[in-house]
Each structure stands twice: as C-alpha cells, then as structure tokens.
Tab-separated table of N, CA and C in Angstrom:
chain	number	residue	atom	x	y	z
V	27	TYR	N	0.814	-1.275	0.092
V	27	TYR	CA	0.088	0.079	0.008
V	27	TYR	C	0.865	1.285	0.015
V	28	TYR	N	1.886	1.165	0.768
V	28	TYR	CA	2.938	2.443	0.880
V	28	TYR	C	3.337	2.858	-0.507
V	29	THR	N	3.719	1.843	-1.257
V	29	THR	CA	4.383	2.170	-2.653
V	29	THR	C	3.264	2.682	-3.629
V	30	ASP	N	2.166	2.108	-3.477
V	30	ASP	CA	0.989	2.494	-4.212
V	30	ASP	C	0.605	3.994	-3.935
V	31	LEU	N	0.482	4.171	-2.693
V	31	LEU	CA	0.221	5.625	-2.192
V	31	LEU	C	1.251	6.629	-2.674
V	32	ARG	N	2.631	6.302	-2.508
V	32	ARG	CA	3.636	7.088	-3.041
V	32	ARG	C	3.544	7.520	-4.394
V	33	GLU	N	3.106	6.507	-5.211
V	33	GLU	CA	3.005	6.790	-6.648
V	33	GLU	C	1.827	7.526	-7.019
V	34	LEU	N	0.667	7.523	-6.185
V	34	LEU	CA	-0.408	8.308	-6.470
V	34	LEU	C	-0.292	9.670	-6.008
V	35	PHE	N	0.393	10.014	-4.905
V	35	PHE	CA	0.379	11.165	-4.242
V	35	PHE	C	1.307	12.127	-5.256
V	36	ASP	N	1.014	13.438	-5.008
V	36	ASP	CA	1.956	14.429	-5.566
V	36	ASP	C	3.051	14.561	-4.683
V	37	PRO	N	4.162	15.179	-5.182
V	37	PRO	CA	5.403	15.225	-4.353
V	37	PRO	C	5.343	15.599	-2.853
V	38	PRO	N	4.738	16.741	-2.703
V	38	PRO	CA	4.534	17.052	-1.187
V	38	PRO	C	4.056	15.867	-0.350
V	39	ALA	N	2.763	15.409	-0.893
V	39	ALA	CA	2.270	14.406	-0.100
V	39	ALA	C	3.014	13.094	-0.028
V	40	ALA	N	3.637	12.823	-1.123
V	40	ALA	CA	4.365	11.631	-0.949
V	40	ALA	C	5.582	11.694	-0.138
V	41	ASP	N	6.221	12.975	-0.020
V	41	ASP	CA	7.190	13.193	1.031
V	41	ASP	C	6.667	13.076	2.565
V	42	ALA	N	5.448	13.594	2.515
V	42	ALA	CA	4.939	13.621	4.021
V	42	ALA	C	4.548	12.080	4.214
V	43	LEU	N	4.032	11.491	3.469
V	43	LEU	CA	3.942	9.951	3.903
V	43	LEU	C	5.254	9.230	4.123
V	44	ARG	N	6.258	9.606	3.227
V	44	ARG	CA	7.575	8.954	3.748
V	44	ARG	C	8.081	9.281	5.057
V	45	ASP	N	8.032	10.562	5.278
V	45	ASP	CA	8.300	11.034	6.603
V	45	ASP	C	7.580	10.417	7.726
V	46	ALA	N	6.218	10.357	7.588
V	46	ALA	CA	5.346	9.686	8.535
V	46	ALA	C	5.741	8.322	8.660
V	47	GLN	N	5.972	7.522	7.548
V	47	GLN	CA	6.410	6.183	7.684
V	47	GLN	C	7.568	5.848	8.399
V	48	ARG	N	8.581	6.883	8.225
V	48	ARG	CA	9.870	6.716	8.908
V	48	ARG	C	9.625	6.807	10.390
V	49	ALA	N	8.950	7.737	10.716
V	49	ALA	CA	8.534	8.072	12.121
V	49	ALA	C	7.908	6.871	12.836
V	50	TRP	N	6.828	6.319	12.058
V	50	TRP	CA	6.108	5.169	12.524
V	50	TRP	C	7.082	3.949	12.754
V	51	ILE	N	7.994	3.632	11.897
V	51	ILE	CA	9.037	2.681	12.172
V	51	ILE	C	9.822	2.748	13.302
V	52	ALA	N	10.365	3.972	13.534
V	52	ALA	CA	10.879	4.275	14.683
V	52	ALA	C	10.249	4.038	15.933
V	53	PHE	N	8.876	4.509	16.044
V	53	PHE	CA	8.098	4.323	17.105
V	53	PHE	C	7.666	2.909	17.218
V	54	ARG	N	7.436	2.117	16.170
V	54	ARG	CA	7.153	0.716	16.374
V	54	ARG	C	8.508	-0.101	16.949
V	55	ASP	N	9.532	0.164	16.602
V	55	ASP	CA	10.834	-0.541	16.965
V	55	ASP	C	11.042	-0.097	18.343
V	56	ALA	N	10.826	1.152	18.918
V	56	ALA	CA	11.026	1.555	20.249
V	56	ALA	C	9.839	0.862	21.051
V	57	ASP	N	8.655	0.994	20.658
V	57	ASP	CA	7.503	0.485	21.401
V	57	ASP	C	7.669	-0.977	21.618
V	58	CYS	N	8.123	-1.622	20.477
V	58	CYS	CA	8.300	-3.109	20.664
V	58	CYS	C	9.541	-3.740	21.363
V	59	ALA	N	10.392	-2.710	21.749
V	59	ALA	CA	11.625	-2.899	22.476
V	59	ALA	C	11.321	-3.064	24.026
V	60	LEU	N	10.187	-2.651	24.431
V	60	LEU	CA	9.706	-2.667	25.697
V	60	LEU	C	10.010	-4.185	26.441
V	61	PRO	N	9.518	-5.211	25.693
V	61	PRO	CA	9.719	-6.607	26.185
V	61	PRO	C	11.086	-6.867	26.622
V	62	ALA	N	12.038	-6.377	25.810
V	62	ALA	CA	13.491	-6.664	25.852
V	62	ALA	C	13.859	-6.088	27.233
V	63	ALA	N	13.355	-4.784	27.638
V	63	ALA	CA	13.636	-4.323	28.909
V	63	ALA	C	13.014	-5.074	30.122
V	64	LEU	N	11.873	-5.580	29.773
V	64	LEU	CA	11.003	-6.343	30.933
V	64	LEU	C	11.510	-7.733	31.236
V	65	TYR	N	12.018	-8.221	30.119
V	65	TYR	CA	12.470	-9.810	30.149
V	65	TYR	C	14.051	-10.006	29.872
V	66	GLU	N	14.677	-8.852	30.105
V	66	GLU	CA	16.172	-8.866	29.709
V	66	GLU	C	16.878	-10.223	29.937
V	67	GLY	N	17.452	-10.690	28.873
V	67	GLY	CA	18.191	-11.837	28.943
V	67	GLY	C	17.418	-12.985	28.893
V	68	GLY	N	15.915	-12.897	28.884
V	68	GLY	CA	15.108	-14.147	28.665
V	68	GLY	C	15.010	-14.568	27.213
V	69	SER	N	14.787	-15.920	27.153
V	69	SER	CA	14.630	-16.389	25.967
V	69	SER	C	13.424	-16.088	25.044
V	70	ILE	N	12.431	-15.685	25.812
V	70	ILE	CA	11.258	-15.161	25.179
V	70	ILE	C	11.268	-13.797	24.409
V	71	VAL	N	12.270	-13.065	24.730
V	71	VAL	CA	12.381	-11.688	24.151
V	71	VAL	C	12.247	-11.540	22.686
V	72	ASN	N	13.072	-12.355	22.013
V	72	ASN	CA	12.888	-12.142	20.450
V	72	ASN	C	11.632	-12.541	20.057
V	73	VAL	N	11.139	-13.607	20.639
V	73	VAL	CA	9.721	-13.819	20.268
V	73	VAL	C	8.700	-12.752	20.488
V	74	LEU	N	8.729	-12.050	21.625
V	74	LEU	CA	7.920	-10.925	21.875
V	74	LEU	C	8.078	-9.847	21.110
V	75	ILE	N	9.242	-9.540	20.826
V	75	ILE	CA	9.566	-8.382	19.918
V	75	ILE	C	9.134	-8.574	18.434
V	76	SER	N	9.432	-9.924	17.943
V	76	SER	CA	8.868	-10.186	16.675
V	76	SER	C	7.261	-10.246	16.496
V	77	SER	N	6.827	-10.683	17.603
V	77	SER	CA	5.212	-10.790	17.524
V	77	SER	C	4.672	-9.287	17.623
V	78	CYS	N	5.235	-8.394	18.417
V	78	CYS	CA	4.834	-7.188	18.540
V	78	CYS	C	4.918	-6.299	17.105
V	79	GLN	N	6.128	-6.595	16.450
V	79	GLN	CA	6.324	-5.990	15.270
V	79	GLN	C	5.484	-6.374	14.187
V	80	LEU	N	5.064	-7.743	14.271
V	80	LEU	CA	4.264	-8.402	13.324
V	80	LEU	C	2.857	-7.667	13.459
V	81	GLN	N	2.309	-7.549	14.694
V	81	GLN	CA	0.917	-7.009	15.064
V	81	GLN	C	1.024	-5.727	14.567
V	82	LYS	N	1.820	-4.847	15.165
V	82	LYS	CA	1.789	-3.308	14.679
V	82	LYS	C	1.925	-3.166	13.148
V	83	THR	N	2.955	-3.878	12.418
V	83	THR	CA	2.763	-3.807	11.141
V	83	THR	C	1.606	-4.280	10.243
V	84	GLY	N	0.883	-5.307	10.672
V	84	GLY	CA	-0.491	-5.581	10.192
V	84	GLY	C	-1.385	-4.404	10.390
V	85	ARG	N	-1.386	-3.796	11.432
V	85	ARG	CA	-2.407	-2.657	11.763
V	85	ARG	C	-1.868	-1.528	11.003
V	86	ARG	N	-0.510	-1.238	10.593
V	86	ARG	CA	-0.232	-0.233	9.906
V	86	ARG	C	-0.597	-0.425	8.372
V	87	ALA	N	-0.439	-1.625	7.998
V	87	ALA	CA	-0.868	-2.065	6.646
V	87	ALA	C	-2.350	-1.857	6.360
V	88	ALA	N	-3.205	-2.065	7.365
V	88	ALA	CA	-4.472	-1.912	7.245
V	88	ALA	C	-4.838	-0.376	7.288
V	89	GLU	N	-4.149	0.265	7.924
V	89	GLU	CA	-4.260	1.727	7.944
V	89	GLU	C	-3.846	2.405	6.549
V	90	LEU	N	-2.814	2.091	6.049
V	90	LEU	CA	-2.385	2.319	4.589
V	90	LEU	C	-3.410	1.979	3.626
V	91	GLY	N	-3.921	0.694	3.734
V	91	GLY	CA	-4.917	0.236	2.637
V	91	GLY	C	-6.067	1.050	2.705
V	92	ALA	N	-6.739	1.353	3.900
V	92	ALA	CA	-7.789	2.268	4.008
V	92	ALA	C	-7.444	3.671	3.480
V	93	LEU	N	-6.367	4.159	3.766
V	93	LEU	CA	-5.982	5.413	2.964
V	93	LEU	C	-6.056	5.367	1.552
V	94	LEU	N	-5.380	4.223	0.977
V	94	LEU	CA	-5.473	3.973	-0.447
V	94	LEU	C	-6.820	3.977	-0.971
V	95	ASP	N	-7.670	3.286	-0.308
V	95	ASP	CA	-9.230	2.997	-0.731
V	95	ASP	C	-9.775	4.555	-0.611
V	96	ASP	N	-9.436	5.340	0.468
V	96	ASP	CA	-10.178	6.601	0.609
V	96	ASP	C	-9.702	7.529	-0.658
V	97	TYR	N	-8.350	7.427	-0.886
V	97	TYR	CA	-7.734	8.346	-1.890
V	97	TYR	C	-8.186	7.905	-3.458
V	98	ALA	N	-8.294	6.513	-3.632
V	98	ALA	CA	-8.728	6.185	-4.825
V	98	ALA	C	-10.242	6.526	-5.341
V	99	GLN	N	-11.059	6.675	-4.149
V	99	GLN	CA	-12.362	7.054	-4.486
V	99	GLN	C	-12.647	8.553	-4.631
V	100	ARG	N	-11.503	9.347	-4.650
V	100	ARG	CA	-11.770	10.736	-4.856
V	100	ARG	C	-12.076	11.011	-6.309
C-alpha cells in the first residue's frame, strides 16, 4: 500500500507519507523494544519483539490500505 500511495500522491504528499512512515517505524521499533527491557536476557524476548512488530505492522498495513481506498475514491 505504501508504494501505491507514494505513486499516486503528488510530491509534497508523497514526502509527507515517507516522513510519517519513517517516524512510524521508529515508534514501532521503540515500542516493541519494551519486552526486551522487561524480560532482559530471557529466551522469550525475541519472540515477543517479533510478535509485537508483526501485529503493529499488520495494523499499519490496514491503515495504509484504508488510506489508499479513500484516496482512490476521490
């Protein structure tokens, strides 16, 4: 969805989307690092981080998909 949106948007909107996505990735990674702090050294840490990233990425994909649908209907 991200690539499709970047291709549809004019340059200022495409740049804003890129900046938002970069900020979202930084937020996702920081937010999903919390289990590493809570379970430091535990064998479950990587599973928790991966699961968190997968869940958040799925939600972000849905958000971008909805944005694409809304934009395409214009």
